[in-house]
JSON list of C-alpha atoms in Angstrom, two decimals:
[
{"chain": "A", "resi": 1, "resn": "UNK", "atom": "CA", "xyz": [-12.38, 23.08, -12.91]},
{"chain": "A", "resi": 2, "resn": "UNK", "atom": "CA", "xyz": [-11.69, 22.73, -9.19]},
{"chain": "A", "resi": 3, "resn": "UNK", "atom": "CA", "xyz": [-9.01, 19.89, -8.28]},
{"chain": "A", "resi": 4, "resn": "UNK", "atom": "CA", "xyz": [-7.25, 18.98, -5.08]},
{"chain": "A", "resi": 5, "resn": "UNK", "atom": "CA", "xyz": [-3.79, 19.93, -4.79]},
{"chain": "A", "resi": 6, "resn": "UNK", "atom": "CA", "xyz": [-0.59, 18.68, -2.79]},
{"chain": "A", "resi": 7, "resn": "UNK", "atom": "CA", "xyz": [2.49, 20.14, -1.79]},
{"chain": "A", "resi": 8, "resn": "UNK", "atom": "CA", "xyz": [5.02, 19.25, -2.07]},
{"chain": "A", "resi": 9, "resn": "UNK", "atom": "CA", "xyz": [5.63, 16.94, -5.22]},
{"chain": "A", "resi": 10, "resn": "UNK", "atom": "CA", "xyz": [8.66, 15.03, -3.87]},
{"chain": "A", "resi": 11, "resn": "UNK", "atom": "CA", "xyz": [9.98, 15.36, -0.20]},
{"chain": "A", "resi": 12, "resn": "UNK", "atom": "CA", "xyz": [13.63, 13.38, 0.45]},
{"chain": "A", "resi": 13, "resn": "UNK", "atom": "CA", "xyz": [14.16, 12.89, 4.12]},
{"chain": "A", "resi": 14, "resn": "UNK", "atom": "CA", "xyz": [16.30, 10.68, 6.11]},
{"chain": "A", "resi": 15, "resn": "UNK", "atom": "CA", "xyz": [14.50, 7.69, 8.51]},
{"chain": "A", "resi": 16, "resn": "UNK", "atom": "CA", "xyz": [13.48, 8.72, 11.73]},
{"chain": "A", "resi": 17, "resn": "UNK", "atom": "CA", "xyz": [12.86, 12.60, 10.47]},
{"chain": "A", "resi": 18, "resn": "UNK", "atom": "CA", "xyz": [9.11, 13.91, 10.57]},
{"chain": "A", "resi": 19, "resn": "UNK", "atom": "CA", "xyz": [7.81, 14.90, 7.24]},
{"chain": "A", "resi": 20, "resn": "UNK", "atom": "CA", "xyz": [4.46, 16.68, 6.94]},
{"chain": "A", "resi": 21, "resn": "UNK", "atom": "CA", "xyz": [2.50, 16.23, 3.51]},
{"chain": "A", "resi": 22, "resn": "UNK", "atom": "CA", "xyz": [0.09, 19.32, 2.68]},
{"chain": "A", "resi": 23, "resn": "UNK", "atom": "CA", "xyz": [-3.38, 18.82, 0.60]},
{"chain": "A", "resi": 24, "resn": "UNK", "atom": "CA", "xyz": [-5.61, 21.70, -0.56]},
{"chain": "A", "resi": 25, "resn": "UNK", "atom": "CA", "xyz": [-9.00, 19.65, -0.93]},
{"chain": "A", "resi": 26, "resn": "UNK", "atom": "CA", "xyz": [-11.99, 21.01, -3.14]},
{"chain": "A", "resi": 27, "resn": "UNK", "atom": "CA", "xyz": [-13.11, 23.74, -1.76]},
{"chain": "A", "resi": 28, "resn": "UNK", "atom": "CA", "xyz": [-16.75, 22.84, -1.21]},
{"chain": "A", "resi": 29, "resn": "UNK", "atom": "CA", "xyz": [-16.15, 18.84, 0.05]},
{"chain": "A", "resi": 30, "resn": "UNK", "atom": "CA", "xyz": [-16.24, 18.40, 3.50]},
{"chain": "A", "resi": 31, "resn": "UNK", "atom": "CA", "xyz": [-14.49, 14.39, 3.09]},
{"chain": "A", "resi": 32, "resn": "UNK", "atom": "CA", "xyz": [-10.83, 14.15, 2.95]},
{"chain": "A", "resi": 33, "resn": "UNK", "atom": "CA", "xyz": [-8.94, 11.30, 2.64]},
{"chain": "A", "resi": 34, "resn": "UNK", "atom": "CA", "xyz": [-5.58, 9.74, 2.16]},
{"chain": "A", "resi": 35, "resn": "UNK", "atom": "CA", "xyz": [-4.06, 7.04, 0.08]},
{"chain": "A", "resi": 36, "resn": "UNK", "atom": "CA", "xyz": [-0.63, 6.10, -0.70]},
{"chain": "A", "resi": 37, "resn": "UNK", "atom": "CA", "xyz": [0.86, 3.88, -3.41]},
{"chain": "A", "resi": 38, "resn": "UNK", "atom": "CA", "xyz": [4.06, 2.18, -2.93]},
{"chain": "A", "resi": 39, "resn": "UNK", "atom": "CA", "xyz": [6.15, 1.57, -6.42]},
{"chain": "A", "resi": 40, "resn": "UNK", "atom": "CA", "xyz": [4.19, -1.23, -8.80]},
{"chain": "A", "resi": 41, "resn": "UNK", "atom": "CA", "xyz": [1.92, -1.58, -6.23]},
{"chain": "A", "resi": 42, "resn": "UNK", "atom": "CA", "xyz": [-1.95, -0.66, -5.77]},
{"chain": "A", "resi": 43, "resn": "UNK", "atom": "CA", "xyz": [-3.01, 2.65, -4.58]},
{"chain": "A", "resi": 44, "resn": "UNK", "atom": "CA", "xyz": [-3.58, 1.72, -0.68]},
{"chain": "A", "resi": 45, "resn": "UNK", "atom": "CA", "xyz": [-6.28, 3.70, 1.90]},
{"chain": "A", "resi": 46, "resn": "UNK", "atom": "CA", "xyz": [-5.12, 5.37, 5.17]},
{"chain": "A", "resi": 47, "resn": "UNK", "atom": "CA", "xyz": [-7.70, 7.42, 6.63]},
{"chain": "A", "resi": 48, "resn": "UNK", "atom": "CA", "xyz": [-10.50, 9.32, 6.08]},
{"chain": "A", "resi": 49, "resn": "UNK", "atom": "CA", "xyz": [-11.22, 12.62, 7.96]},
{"chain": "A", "resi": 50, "resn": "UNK", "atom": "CA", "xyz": [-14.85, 13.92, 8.21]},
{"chain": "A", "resi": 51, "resn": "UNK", "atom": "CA", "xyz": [-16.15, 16.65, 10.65]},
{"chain": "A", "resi": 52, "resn": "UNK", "atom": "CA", "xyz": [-12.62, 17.73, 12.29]},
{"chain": "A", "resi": 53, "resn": "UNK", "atom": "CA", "xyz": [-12.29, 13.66, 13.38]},
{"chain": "A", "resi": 54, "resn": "UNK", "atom": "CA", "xyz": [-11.27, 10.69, 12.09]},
{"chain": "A", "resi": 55, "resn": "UNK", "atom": "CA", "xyz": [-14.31, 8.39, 10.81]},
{"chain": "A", "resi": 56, "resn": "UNK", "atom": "CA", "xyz": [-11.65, 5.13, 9.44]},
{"chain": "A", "resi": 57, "resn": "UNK", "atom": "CA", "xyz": [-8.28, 4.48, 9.23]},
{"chain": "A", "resi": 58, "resn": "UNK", "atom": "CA", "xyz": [-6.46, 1.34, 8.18]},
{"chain": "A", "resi": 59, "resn": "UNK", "atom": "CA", "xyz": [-4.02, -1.09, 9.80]},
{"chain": "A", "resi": 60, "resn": "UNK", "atom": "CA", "xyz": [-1.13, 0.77, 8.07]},
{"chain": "A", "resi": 61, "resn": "UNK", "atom": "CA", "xyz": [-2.66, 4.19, 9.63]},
{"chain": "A", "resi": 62, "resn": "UNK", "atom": "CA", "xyz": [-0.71, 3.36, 12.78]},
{"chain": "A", "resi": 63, "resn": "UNK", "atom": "CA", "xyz": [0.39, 5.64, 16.01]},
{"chain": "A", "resi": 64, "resn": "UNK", "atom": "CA", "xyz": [3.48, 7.40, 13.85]},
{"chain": "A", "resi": 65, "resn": "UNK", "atom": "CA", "xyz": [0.77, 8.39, 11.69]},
{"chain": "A", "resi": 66, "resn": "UNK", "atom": "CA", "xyz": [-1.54, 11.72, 11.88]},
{"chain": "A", "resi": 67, "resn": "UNK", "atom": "CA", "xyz": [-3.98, 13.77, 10.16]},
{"chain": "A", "resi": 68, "resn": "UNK", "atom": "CA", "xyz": [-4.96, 17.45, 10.58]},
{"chain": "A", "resi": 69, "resn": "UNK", "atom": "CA", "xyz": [-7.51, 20.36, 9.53]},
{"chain": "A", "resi": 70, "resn": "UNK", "atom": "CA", "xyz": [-5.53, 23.24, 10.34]},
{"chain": "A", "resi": 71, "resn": "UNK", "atom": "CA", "xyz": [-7.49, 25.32, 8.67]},
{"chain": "A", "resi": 72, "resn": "UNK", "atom": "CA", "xyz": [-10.20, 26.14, 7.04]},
{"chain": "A", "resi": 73, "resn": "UNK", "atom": "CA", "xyz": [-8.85, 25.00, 3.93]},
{"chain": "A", "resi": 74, "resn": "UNK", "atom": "CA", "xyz": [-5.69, 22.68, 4.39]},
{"chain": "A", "resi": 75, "resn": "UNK", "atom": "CA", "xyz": [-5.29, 19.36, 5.09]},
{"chain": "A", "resi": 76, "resn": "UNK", "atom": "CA", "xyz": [-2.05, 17.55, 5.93]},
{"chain": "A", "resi": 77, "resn": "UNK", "atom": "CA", "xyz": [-0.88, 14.19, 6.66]},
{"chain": "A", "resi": 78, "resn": "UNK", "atom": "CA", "xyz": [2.37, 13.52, 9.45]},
{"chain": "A", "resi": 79, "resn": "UNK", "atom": "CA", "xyz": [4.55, 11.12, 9.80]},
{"chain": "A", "resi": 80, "resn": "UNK", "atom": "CA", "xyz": [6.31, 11.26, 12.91]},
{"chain": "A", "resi": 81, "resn": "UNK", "atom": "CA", "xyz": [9.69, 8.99, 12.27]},
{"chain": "A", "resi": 82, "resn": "UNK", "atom": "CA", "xyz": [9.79, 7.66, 9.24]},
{"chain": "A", "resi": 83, "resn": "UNK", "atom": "CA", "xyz": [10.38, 4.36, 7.96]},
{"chain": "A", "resi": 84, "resn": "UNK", "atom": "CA", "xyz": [12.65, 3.31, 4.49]},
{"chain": "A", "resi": 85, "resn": "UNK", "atom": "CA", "xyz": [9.21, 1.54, 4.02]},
{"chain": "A", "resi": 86, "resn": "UNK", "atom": "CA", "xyz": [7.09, 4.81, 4.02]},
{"chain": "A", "resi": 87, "resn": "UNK", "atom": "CA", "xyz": [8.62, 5.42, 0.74]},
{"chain": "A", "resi": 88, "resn": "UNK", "atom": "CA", "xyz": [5.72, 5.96, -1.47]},
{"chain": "A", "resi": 89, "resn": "UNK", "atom": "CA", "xyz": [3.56, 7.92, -3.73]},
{"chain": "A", "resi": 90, "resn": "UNK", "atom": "CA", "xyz": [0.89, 9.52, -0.94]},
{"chain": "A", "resi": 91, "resn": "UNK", "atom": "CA", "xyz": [-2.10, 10.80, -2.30]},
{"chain": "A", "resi": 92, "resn": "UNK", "atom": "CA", "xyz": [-4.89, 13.50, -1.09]},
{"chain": "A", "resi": 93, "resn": "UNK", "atom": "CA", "xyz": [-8.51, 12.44, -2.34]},
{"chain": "A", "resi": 94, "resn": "UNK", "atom": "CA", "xyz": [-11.59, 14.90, -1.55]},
{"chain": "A", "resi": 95, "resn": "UNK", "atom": "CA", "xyz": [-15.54, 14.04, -1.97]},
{"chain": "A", "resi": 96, "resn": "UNK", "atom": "CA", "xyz": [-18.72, 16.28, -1.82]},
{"chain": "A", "resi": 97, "resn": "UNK", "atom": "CA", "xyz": [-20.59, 13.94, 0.13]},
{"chain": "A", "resi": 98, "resn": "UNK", "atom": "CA", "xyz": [-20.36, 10.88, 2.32]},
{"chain": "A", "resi": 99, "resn": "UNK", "atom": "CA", "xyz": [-20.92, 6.48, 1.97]},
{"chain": "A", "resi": 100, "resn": "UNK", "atom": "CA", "xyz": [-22.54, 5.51, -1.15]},
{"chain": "A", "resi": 101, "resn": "UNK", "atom": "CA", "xyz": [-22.80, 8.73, -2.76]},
{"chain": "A", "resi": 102, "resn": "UNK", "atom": "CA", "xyz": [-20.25, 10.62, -4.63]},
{"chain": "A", "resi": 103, "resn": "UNK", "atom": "CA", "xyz": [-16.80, 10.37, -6.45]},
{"chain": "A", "resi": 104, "resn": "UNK", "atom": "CA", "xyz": [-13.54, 10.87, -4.85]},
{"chain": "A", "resi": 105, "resn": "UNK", "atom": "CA", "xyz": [-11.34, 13.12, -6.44]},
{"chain": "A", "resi": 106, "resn": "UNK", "atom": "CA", "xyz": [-7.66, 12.88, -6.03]},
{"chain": "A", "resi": 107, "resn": "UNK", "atom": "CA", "xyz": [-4.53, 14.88, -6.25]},
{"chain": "A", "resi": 108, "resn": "UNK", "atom": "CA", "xyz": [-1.67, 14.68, -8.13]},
{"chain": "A", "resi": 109, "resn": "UNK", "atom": "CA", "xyz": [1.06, 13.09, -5.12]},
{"chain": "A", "resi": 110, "resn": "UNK", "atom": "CA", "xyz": [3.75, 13.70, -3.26]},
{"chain": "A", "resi": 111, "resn": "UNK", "atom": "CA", "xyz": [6.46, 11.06, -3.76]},
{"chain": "A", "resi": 112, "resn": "UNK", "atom": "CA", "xyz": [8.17, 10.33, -0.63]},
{"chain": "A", "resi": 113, "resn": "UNK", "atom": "CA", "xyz": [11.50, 9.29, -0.66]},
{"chain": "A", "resi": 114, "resn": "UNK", "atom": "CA", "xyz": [13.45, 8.00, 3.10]},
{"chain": "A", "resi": 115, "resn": "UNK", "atom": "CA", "xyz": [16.72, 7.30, 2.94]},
{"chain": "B", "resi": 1, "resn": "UNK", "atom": "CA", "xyz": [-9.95, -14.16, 1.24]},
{"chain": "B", "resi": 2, "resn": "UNK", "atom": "CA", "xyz": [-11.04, -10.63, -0.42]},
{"chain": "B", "resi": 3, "resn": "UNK", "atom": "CA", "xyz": [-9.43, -10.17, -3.73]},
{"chain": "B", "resi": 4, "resn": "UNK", "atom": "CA", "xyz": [-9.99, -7.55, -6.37]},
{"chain": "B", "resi": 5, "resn": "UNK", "atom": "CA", "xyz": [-8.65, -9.18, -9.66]},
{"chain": "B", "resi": 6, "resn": "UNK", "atom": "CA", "xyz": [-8.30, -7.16, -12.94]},
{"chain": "B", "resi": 7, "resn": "UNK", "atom": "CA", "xyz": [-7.96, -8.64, -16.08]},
{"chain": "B", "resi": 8, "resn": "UNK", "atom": "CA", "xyz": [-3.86, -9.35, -17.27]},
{"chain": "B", "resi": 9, "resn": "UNK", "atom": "CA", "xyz": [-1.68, -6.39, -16.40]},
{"chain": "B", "resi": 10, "resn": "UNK", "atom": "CA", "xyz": [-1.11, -5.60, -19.54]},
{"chain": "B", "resi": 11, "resn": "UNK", "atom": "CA", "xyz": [-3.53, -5.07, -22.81]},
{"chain": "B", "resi": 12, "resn": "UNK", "atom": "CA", "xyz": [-1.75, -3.85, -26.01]},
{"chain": "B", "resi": 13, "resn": "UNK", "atom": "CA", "xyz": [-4.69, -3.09, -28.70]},
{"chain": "B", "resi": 14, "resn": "UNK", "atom": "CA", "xyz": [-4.52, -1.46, -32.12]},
{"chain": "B", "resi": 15, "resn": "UNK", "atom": "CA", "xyz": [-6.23, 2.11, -32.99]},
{"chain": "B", "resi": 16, "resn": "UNK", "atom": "CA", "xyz": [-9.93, 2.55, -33.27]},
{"chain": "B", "resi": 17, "resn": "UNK", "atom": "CA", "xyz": [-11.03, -0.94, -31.84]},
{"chain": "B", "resi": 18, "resn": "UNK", "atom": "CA", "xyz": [-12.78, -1.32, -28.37]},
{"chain": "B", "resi": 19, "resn": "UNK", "atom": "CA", "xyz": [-10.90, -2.04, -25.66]},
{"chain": "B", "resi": 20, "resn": "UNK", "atom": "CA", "xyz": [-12.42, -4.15, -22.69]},
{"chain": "B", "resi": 21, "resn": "UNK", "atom": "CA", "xyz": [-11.09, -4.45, -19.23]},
{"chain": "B", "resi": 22, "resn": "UNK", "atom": "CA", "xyz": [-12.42, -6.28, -16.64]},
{"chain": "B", "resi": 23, "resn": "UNK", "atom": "CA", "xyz": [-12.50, -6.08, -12.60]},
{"chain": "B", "resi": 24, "resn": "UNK", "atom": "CA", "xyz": [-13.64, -8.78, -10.80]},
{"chain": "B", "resi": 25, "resn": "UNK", "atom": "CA", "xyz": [-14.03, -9.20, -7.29]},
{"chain": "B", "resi": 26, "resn": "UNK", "atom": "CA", "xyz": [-14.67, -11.86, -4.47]},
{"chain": "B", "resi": 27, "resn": "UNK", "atom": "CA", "xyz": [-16.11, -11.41, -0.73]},
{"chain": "B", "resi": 28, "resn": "UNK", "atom": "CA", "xyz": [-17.32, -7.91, -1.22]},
{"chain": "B", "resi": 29, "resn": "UNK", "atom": "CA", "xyz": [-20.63, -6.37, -1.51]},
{"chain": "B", "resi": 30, "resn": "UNK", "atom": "CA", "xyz": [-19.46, -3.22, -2.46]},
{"chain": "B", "resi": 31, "resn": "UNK", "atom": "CA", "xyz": [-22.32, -0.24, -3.02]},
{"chain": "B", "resi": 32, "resn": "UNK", "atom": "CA", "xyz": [-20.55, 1.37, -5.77]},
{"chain": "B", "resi": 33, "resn": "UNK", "atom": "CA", "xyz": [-17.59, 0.94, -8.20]},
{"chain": "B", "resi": 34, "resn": "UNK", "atom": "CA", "xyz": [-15.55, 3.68, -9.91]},
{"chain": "B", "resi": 35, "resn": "UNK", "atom": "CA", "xyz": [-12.52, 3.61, -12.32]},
{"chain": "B", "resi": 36, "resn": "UNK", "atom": "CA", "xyz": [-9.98, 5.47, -12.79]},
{"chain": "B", "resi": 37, "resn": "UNK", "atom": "CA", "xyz": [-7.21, 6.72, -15.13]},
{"chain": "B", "resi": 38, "resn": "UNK", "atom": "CA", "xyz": [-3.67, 7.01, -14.16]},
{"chain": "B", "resi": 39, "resn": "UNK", "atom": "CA", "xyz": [-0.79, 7.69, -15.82]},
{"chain": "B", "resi": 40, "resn": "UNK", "atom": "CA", "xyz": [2.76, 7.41, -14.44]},
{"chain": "B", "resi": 41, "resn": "UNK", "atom": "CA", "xyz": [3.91, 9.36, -11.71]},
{"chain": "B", "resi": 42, "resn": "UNK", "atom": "CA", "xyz": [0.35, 11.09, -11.67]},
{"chain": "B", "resi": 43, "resn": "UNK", "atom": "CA", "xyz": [-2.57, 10.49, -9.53]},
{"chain": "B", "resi": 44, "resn": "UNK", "atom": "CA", "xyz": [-5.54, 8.52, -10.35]},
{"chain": "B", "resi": 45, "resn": "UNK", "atom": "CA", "xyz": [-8.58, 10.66, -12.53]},
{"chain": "B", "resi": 46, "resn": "UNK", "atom": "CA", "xyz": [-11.61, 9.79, -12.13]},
{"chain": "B", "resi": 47, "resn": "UNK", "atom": "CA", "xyz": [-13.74, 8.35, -15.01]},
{"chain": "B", "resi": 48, "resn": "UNK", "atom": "CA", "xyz": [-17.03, 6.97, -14.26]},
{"chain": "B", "resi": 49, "resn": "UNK", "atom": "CA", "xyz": [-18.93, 5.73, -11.05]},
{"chain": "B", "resi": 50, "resn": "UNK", "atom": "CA", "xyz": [-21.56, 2.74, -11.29]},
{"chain": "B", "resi": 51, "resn": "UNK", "atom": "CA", "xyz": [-24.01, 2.13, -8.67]},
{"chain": "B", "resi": 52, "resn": "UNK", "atom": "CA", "xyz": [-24.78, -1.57, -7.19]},
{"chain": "B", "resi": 53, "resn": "UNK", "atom": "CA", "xyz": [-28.68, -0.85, -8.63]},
{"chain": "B", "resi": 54, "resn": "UNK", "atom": "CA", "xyz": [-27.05, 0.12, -12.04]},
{"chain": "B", "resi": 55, "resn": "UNK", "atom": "CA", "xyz": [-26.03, -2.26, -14.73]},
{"chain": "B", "resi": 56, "resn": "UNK", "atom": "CA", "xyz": [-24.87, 0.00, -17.22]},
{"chain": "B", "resi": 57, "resn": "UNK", "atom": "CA", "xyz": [-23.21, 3.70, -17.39]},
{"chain": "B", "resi": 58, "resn": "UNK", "atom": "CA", "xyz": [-22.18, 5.54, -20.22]},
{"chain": "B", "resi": 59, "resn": "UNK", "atom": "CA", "xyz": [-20.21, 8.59, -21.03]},
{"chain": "B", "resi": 60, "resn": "UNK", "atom": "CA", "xyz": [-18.58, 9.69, -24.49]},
{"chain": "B", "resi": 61, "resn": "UNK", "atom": "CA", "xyz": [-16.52, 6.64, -25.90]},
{"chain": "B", "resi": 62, "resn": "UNK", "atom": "CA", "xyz": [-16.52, 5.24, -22.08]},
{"chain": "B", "resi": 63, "resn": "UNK", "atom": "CA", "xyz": [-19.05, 2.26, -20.77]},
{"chain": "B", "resi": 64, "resn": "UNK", "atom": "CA", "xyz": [-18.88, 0.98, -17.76]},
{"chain": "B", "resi": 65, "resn": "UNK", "atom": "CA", "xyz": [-21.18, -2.54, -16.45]},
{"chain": "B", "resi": 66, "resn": "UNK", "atom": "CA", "xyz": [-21.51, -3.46, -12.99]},
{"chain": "B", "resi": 67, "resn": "UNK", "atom": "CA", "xyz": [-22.71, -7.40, -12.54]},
{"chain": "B", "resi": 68, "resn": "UNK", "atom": "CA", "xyz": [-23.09, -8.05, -8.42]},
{"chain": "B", "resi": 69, "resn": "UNK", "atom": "CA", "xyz": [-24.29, -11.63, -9.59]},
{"chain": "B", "resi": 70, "resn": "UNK", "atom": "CA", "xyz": [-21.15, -12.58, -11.05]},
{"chain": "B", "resi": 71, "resn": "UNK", "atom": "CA", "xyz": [-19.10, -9.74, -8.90]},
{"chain": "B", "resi": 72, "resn": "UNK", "atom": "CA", "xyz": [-17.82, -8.12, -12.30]},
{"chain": "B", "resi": 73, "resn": "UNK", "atom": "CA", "xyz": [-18.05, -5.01, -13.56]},
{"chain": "B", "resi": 74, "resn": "UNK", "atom": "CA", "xyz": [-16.37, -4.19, -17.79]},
{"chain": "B", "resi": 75, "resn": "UNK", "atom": "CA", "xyz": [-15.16, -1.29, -18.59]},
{"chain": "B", "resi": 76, "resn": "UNK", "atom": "CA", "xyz": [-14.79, -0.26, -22.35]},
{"chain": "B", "resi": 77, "resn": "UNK", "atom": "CA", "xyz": [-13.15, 2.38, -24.74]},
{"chain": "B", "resi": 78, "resn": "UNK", "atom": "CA", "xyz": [-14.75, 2.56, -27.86]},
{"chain": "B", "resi": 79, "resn": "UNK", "atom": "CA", "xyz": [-12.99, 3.90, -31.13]},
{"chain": "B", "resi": 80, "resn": "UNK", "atom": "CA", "xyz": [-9.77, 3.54, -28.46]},
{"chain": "B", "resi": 81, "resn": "UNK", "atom": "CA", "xyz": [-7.05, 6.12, -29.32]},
{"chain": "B", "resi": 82, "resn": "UNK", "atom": "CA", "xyz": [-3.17, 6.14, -29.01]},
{"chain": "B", "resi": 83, "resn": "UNK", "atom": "CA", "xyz": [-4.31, 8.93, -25.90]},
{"chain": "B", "resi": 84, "resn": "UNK", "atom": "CA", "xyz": [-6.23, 6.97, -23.98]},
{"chain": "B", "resi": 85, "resn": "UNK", "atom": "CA", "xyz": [-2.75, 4.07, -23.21]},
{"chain": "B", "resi": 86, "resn": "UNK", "atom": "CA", "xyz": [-2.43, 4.46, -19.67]},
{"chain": "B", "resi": 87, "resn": "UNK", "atom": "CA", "xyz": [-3.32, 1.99, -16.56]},
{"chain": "B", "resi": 88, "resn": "UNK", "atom": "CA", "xyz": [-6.92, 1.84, -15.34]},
{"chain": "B", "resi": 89, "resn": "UNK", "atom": "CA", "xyz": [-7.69, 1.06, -11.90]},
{"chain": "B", "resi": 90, "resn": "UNK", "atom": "CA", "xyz": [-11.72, -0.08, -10.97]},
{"chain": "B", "resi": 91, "resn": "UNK", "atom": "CA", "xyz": [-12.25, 0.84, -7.12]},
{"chain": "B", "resi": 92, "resn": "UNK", "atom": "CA", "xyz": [-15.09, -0.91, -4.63]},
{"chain": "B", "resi": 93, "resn": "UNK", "atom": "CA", "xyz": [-16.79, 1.33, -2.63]},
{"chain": "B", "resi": 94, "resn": "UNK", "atom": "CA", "xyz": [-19.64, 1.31, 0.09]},
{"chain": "B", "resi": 95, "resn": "UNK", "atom": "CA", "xyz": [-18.38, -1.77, 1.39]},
{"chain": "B", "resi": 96, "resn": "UNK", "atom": "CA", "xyz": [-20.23, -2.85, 4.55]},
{"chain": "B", "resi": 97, "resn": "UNK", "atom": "CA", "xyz": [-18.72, -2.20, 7.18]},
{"chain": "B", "resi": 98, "resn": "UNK", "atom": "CA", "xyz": [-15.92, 0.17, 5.20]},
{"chain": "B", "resi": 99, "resn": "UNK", "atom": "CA", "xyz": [-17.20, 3.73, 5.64]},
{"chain": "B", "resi": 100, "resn": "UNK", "atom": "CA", "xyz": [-16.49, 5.34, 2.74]},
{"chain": "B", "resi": 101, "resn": "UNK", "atom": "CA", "xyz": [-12.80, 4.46, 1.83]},
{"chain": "B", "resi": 102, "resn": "UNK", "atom": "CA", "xyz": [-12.28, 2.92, -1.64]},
{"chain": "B", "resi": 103, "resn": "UNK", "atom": "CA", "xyz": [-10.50, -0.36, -2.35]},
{"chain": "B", "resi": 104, "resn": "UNK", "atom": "CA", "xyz": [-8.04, -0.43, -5.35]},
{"chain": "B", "resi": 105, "resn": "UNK", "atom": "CA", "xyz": [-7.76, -3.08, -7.60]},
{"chain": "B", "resi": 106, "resn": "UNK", "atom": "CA", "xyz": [-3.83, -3.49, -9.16]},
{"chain": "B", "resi": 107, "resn": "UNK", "atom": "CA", "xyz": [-4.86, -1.94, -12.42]},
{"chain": "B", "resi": 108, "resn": "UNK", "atom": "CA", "xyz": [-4.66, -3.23, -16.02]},
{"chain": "B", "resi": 109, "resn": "UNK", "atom": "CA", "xyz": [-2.07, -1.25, -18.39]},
{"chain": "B", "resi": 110, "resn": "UNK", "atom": "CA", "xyz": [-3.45, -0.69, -21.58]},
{"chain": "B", "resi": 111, "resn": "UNK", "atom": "CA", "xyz": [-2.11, 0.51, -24.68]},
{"chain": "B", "resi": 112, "resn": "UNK", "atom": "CA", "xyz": [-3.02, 1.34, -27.73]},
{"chain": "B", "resi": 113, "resn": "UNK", "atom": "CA", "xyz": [-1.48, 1.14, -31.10]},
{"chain": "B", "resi": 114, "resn": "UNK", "atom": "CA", "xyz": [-1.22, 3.09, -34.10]}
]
């Protein structure tokens, strides 16, 4: 069964570094999103990517923050200086189809960890 | 204020009864609602997606009920197994005005007892 998968599963870096978090989505989907999930918390939209362009983004989602479709199958998330509060779990979620119709499916994380 | 409210964070239940968890919400009009499994460290699995026309969806021991009267949707385990203790997280989605993103409610732990 096709899933999404993320790379890698726990990146260490020290504040102010850039980290880069890879997703392979489902290969037919053509929406990409991601979440993140801080420790005990809920999981928490950033953005969703549709059409080589970003179609939402929330208030965390902010300038040190950036998405990109390299490829024709990758999908990665930046973070340009990272914060001790960018620790999280962030998560890569793929759907078939657009608003109101179909199921997001979402990969297994990459725990980030800023010291 | 929106809120997304699910029952108690915890629900311990014994083997083979129904488990019932609920997710209610206030100042949405959400389109759709999905839950999902999750399991520590892991991300969340998809289980079943209930349209705002749709009051009921079933599939294997899983039933899901979506009320946009009383903003409420249930979500039961029948014949609930040690296997299926884990935290289960109901989603909005469709929201007006929200594009397509989906909003998490904290999740309700749930396990089950032998």
């Amino acid at each position: 069964e096709p899933e999404v998968t993320q790379t890698p599963s726990h990146q260490v870096t020290q504040m102010g570094q850039e980290v880069i978090l890879r997703c392979v989505p489902i290969s037919n989907h053509l929406y990409f999103y991601w979440y993140r999930q801080i420790l005990g918390q809920k999981v928490e939209f950033l953005v969703s990517f549709y059409n080589n362009e970003i179609s939402e983004k929330s208030e965390i989602f902010d300038d040190q923050f950036s998405v990109e479709r390299p490829d024709g199958s990758n999908f990665t998330l930046k973070i340009r200086s990272t914060k001790l509060e960018d620790s999280a779990m962030y998560f890569c979620a793929s759907s078939a189809r657009g608003p109101n119709t179909d199921t997001q499916y979402f990969g297994p994380g990459t725990r980030l960890t800023v010291l | 204020s929106q809120k997304i409210e699910q029952n108690s964070e915890a629900l311990n239940i014994q083997e083979g009864k129904t488990a019932t968890l609920t997710c209610n919400y206030t100042n949405y009009s959400p389109a759709y609602l999905q839950w999902y499994r999750q399991d520590p460290g892991r991300g969340p699995v998809f289980l079943l997606l209930i349209r705002e026309n749709e009051k009921e969806k079933r599939k294997e021991r899983l039933k899901v009920t979506f009320d946009t009267t009383l903003k409420q949707s249930l979500f039961h385990i029948t014949a609930s197994q040690p296997a299926d203790s884990a935290t289960y997280l109901c989603a909005l989605g469709g929201v007006t005005g929200g594009g397509n993103k989906l909003t998490f409610g904290t999740g309700t732990q749930l396990k089950v007892e032998l």
